[in-house]
mmCIF file with all atom_site columns, C-alpha atoms in Angstrom:
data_model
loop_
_atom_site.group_PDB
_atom_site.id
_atom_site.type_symbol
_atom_site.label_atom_id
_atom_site.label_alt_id
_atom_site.label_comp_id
_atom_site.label_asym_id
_atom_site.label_entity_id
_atom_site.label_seq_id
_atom_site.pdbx_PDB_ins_code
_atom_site.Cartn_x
_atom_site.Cartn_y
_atom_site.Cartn_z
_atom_site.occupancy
_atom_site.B_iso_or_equiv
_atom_site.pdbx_formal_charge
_atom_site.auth_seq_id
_atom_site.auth_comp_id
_atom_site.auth_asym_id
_atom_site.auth_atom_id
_atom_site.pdbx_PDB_model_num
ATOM 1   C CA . UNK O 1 1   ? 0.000   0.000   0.000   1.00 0.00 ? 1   UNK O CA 1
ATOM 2   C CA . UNK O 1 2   ? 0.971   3.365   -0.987  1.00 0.00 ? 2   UNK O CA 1
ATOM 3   C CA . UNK O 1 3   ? 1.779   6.067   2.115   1.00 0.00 ? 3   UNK O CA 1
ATOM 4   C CA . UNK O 1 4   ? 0.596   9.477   0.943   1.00 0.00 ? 4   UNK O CA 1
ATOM 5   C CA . UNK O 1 5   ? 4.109   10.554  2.988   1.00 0.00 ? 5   UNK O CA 1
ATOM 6   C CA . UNK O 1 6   ? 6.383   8.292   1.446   1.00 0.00 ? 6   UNK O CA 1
ATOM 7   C CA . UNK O 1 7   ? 8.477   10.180  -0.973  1.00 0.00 ? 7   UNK O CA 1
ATOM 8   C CA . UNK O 1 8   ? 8.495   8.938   -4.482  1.00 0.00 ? 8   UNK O CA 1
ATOM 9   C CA . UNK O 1 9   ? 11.839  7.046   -5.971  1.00 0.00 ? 9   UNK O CA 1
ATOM 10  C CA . UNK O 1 10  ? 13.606  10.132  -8.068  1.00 0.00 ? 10  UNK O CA 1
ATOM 11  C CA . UNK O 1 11  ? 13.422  8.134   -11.184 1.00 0.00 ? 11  UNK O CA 1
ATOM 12  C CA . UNK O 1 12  ? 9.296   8.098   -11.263 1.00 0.00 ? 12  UNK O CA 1
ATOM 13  C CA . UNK O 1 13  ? 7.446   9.943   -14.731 1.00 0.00 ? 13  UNK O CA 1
ATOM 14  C CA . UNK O 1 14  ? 4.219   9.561   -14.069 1.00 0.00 ? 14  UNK O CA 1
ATOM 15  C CA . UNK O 1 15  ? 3.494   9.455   -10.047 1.00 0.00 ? 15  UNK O CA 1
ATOM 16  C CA . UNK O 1 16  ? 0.100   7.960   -10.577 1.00 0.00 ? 16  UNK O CA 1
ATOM 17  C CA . UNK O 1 17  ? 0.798   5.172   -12.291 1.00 0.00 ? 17  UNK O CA 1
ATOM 18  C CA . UNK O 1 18  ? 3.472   4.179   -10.241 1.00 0.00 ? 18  UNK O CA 1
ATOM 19  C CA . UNK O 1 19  ? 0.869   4.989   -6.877  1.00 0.00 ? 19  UNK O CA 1
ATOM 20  C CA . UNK O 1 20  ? -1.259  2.090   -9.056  1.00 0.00 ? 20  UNK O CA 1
ATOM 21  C CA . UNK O 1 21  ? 1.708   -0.164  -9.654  1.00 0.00 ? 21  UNK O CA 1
ATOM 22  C CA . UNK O 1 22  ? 2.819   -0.300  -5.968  1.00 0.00 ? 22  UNK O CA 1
ATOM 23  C CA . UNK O 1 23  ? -0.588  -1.029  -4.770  1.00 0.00 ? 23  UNK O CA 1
ATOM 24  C CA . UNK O 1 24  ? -1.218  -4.084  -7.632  1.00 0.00 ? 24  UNK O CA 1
ATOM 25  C CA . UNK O 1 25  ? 1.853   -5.351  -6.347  1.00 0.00 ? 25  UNK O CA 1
ATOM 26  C CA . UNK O 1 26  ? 0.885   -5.471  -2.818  1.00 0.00 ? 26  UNK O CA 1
ATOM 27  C CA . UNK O 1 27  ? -2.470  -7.036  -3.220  1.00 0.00 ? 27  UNK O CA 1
ATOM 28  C CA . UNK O 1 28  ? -0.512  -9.993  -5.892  1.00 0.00 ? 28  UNK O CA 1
ATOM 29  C CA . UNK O 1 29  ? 2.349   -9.822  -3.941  1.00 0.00 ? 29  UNK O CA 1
ATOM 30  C CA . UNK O 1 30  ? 2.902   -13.604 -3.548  1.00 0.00 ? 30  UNK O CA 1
ATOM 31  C CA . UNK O 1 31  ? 2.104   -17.163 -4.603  1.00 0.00 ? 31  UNK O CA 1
ATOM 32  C CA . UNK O 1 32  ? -0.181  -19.646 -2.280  1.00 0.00 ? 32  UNK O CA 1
ATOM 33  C CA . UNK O 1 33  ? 1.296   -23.116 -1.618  1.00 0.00 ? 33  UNK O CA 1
ATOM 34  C CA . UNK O 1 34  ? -0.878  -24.514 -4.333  1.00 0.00 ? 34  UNK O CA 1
ATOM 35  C CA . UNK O 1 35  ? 1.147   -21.967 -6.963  1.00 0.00 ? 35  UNK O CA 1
ATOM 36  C CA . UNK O 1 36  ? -1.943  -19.585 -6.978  1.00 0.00 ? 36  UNK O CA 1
ATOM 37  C CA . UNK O 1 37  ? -1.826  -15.730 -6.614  1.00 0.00 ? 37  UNK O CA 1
ATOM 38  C CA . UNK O 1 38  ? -3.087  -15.251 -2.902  1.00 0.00 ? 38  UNK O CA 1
ATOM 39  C CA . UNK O 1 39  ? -5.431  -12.182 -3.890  1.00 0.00 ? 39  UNK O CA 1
ATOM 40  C CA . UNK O 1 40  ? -6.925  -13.510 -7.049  1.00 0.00 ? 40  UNK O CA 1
ATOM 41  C CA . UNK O 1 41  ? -6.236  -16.888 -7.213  1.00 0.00 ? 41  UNK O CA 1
ATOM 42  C CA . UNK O 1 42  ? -4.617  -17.418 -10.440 1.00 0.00 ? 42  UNK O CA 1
ATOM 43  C CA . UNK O 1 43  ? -1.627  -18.651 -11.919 1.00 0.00 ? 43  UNK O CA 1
ATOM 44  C CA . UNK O 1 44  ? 1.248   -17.578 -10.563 1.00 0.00 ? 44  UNK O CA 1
ATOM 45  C CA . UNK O 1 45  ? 2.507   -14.885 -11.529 1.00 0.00 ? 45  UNK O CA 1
ATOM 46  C CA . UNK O 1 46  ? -0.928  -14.175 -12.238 1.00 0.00 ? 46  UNK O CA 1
ATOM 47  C CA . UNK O 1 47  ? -2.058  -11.466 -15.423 1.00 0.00 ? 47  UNK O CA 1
ATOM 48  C CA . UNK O 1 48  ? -2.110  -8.469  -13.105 1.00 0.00 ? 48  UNK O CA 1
ATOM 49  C CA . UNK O 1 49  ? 0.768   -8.918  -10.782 1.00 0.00 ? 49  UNK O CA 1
ATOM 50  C CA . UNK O 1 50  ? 2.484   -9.089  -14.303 1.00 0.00 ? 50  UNK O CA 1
ATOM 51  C CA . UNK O 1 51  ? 0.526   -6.010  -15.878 1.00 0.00 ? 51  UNK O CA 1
ATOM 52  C CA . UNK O 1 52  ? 1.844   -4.414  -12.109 1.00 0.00 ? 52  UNK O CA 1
ATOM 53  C CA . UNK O 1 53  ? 5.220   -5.155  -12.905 1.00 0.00 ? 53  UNK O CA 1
ATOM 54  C CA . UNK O 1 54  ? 5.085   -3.306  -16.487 1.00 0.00 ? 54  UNK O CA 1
ATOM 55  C CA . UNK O 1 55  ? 3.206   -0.555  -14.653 1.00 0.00 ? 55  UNK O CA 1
ATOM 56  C CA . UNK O 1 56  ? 6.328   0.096   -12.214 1.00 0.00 ? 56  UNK O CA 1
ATOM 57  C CA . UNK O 1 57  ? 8.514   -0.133  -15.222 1.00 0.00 ? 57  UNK O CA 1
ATOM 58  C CA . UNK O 1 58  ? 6.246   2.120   -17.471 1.00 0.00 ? 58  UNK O CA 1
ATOM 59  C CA . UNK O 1 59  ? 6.104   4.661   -14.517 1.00 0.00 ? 59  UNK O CA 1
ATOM 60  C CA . UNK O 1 60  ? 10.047  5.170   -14.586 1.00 0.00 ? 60  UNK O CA 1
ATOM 61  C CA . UNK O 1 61  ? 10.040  5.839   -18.609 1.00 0.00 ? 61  UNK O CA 1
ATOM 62  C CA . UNK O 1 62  ? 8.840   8.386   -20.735 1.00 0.00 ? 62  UNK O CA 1
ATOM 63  C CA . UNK O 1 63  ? 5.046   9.651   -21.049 1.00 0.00 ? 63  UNK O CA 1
ATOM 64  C CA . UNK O 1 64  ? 4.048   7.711   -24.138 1.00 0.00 ? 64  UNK O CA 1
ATOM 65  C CA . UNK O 1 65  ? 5.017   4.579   -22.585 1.00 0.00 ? 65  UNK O CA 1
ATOM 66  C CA . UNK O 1 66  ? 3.138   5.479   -19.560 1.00 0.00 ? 66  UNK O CA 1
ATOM 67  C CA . UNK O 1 67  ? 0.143   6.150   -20.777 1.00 0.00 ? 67  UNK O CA 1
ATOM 68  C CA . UNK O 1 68  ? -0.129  2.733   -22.970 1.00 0.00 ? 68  UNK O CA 1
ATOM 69  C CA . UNK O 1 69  ? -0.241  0.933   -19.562 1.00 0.00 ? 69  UNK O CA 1
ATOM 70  C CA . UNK O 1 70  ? -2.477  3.688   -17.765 1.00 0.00 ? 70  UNK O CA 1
ATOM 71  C CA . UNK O 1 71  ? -4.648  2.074   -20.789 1.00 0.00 ? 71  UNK O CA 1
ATOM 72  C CA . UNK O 1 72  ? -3.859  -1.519  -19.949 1.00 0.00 ? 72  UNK O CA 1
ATOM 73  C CA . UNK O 1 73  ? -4.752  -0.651  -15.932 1.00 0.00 ? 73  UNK O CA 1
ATOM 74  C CA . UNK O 1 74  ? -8.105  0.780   -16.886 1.00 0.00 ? 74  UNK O CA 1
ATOM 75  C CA . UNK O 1 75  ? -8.696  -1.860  -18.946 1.00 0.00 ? 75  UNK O CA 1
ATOM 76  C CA . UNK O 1 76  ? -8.680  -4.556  -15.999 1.00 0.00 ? 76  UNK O CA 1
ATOM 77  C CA . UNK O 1 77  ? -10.279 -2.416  -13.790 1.00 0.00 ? 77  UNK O CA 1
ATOM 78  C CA . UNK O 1 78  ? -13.145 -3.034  -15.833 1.00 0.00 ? 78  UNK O CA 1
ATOM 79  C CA . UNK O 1 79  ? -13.421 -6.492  -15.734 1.00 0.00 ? 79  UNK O CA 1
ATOM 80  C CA . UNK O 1 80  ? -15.714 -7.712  -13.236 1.00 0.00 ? 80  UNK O CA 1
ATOM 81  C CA . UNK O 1 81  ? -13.997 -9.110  -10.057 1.00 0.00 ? 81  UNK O CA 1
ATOM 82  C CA . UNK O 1 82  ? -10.429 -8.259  -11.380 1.00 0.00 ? 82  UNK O CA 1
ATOM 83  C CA . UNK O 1 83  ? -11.042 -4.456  -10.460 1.00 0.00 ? 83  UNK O CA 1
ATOM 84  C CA . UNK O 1 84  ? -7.602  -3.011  -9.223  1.00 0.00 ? 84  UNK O CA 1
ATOM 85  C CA . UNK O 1 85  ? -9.944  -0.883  -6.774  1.00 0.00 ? 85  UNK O CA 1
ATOM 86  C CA . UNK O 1 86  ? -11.840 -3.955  -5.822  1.00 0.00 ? 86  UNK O CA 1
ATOM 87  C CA . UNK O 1 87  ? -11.724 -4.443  -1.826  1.00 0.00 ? 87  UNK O CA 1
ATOM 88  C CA . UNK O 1 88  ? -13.545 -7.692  -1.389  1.00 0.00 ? 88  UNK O CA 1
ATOM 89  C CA . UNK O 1 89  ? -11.953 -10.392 -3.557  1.00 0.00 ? 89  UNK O CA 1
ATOM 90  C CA . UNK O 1 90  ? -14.151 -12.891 -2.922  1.00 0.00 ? 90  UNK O CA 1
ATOM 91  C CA . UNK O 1 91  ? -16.916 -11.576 -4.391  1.00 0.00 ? 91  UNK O CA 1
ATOM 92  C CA . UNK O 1 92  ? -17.397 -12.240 -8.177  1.00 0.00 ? 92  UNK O CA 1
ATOM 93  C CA . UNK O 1 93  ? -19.511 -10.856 -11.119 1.00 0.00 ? 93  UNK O CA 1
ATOM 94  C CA . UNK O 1 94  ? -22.650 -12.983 -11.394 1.00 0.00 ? 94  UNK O CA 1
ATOM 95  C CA . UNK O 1 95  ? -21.947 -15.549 -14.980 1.00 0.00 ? 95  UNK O CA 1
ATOM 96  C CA . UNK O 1 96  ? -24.386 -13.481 -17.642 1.00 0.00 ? 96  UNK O CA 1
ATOM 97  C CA . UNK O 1 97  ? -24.497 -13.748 -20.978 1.00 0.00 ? 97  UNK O CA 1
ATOM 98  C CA . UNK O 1 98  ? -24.395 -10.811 -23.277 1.00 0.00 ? 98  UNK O CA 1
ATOM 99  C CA . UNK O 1 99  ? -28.092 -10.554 -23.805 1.00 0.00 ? 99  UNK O CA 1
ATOM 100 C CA . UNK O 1 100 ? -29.234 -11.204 -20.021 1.00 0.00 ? 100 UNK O CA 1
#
């Protein structure tokens, strides 16, 4: 989790996106004993813990790189259950078809 009074590495472009990054990483910080993310239960390393890891990267580099995975965050915050915002991970998006 990101401390609004810890002081940002020097390196950091875009201070947002690496705000996102560091909190992504926390919540898919580790693998279970089965091999699974803890927080989502995926694959290790699991789709956002890597999409975290580019977003740390992208954060350090210049603006147009940046905002290609600002993109890619918003993206997966608007899947259903994967939300980077999401607090309760158990919960999941009811299985609907398009038309229901």
């Amino acid at each position: 989790m990101v401390i609004a009074d810890q002081p940002l590495p020097t390196d950091i472009v875009d201070r947002l996106l690496w705000q996102d990054a560091q909190q992504m990483l926390g919540r898919h910080a580790e693998p279970d004993g089965e091999g699974n993310c803890v927080w989502c239960g995926w694959r290790w390393p699991c789709a956002p813990r890597r999409l975290a890891e580019r977003a740390d990267a992208a954060s350090r580099r210049p603006w147009r790189e940046a905002w290609t995975v600002r993109h890619d965050l918003n993206s997966i915050r608007a899947m259903p259950g994967l939300r980077a915002g999401h607090d309760d991970r158990r919960r999941q998006a009811p299985n609907r078809g398009y038309f229901d």
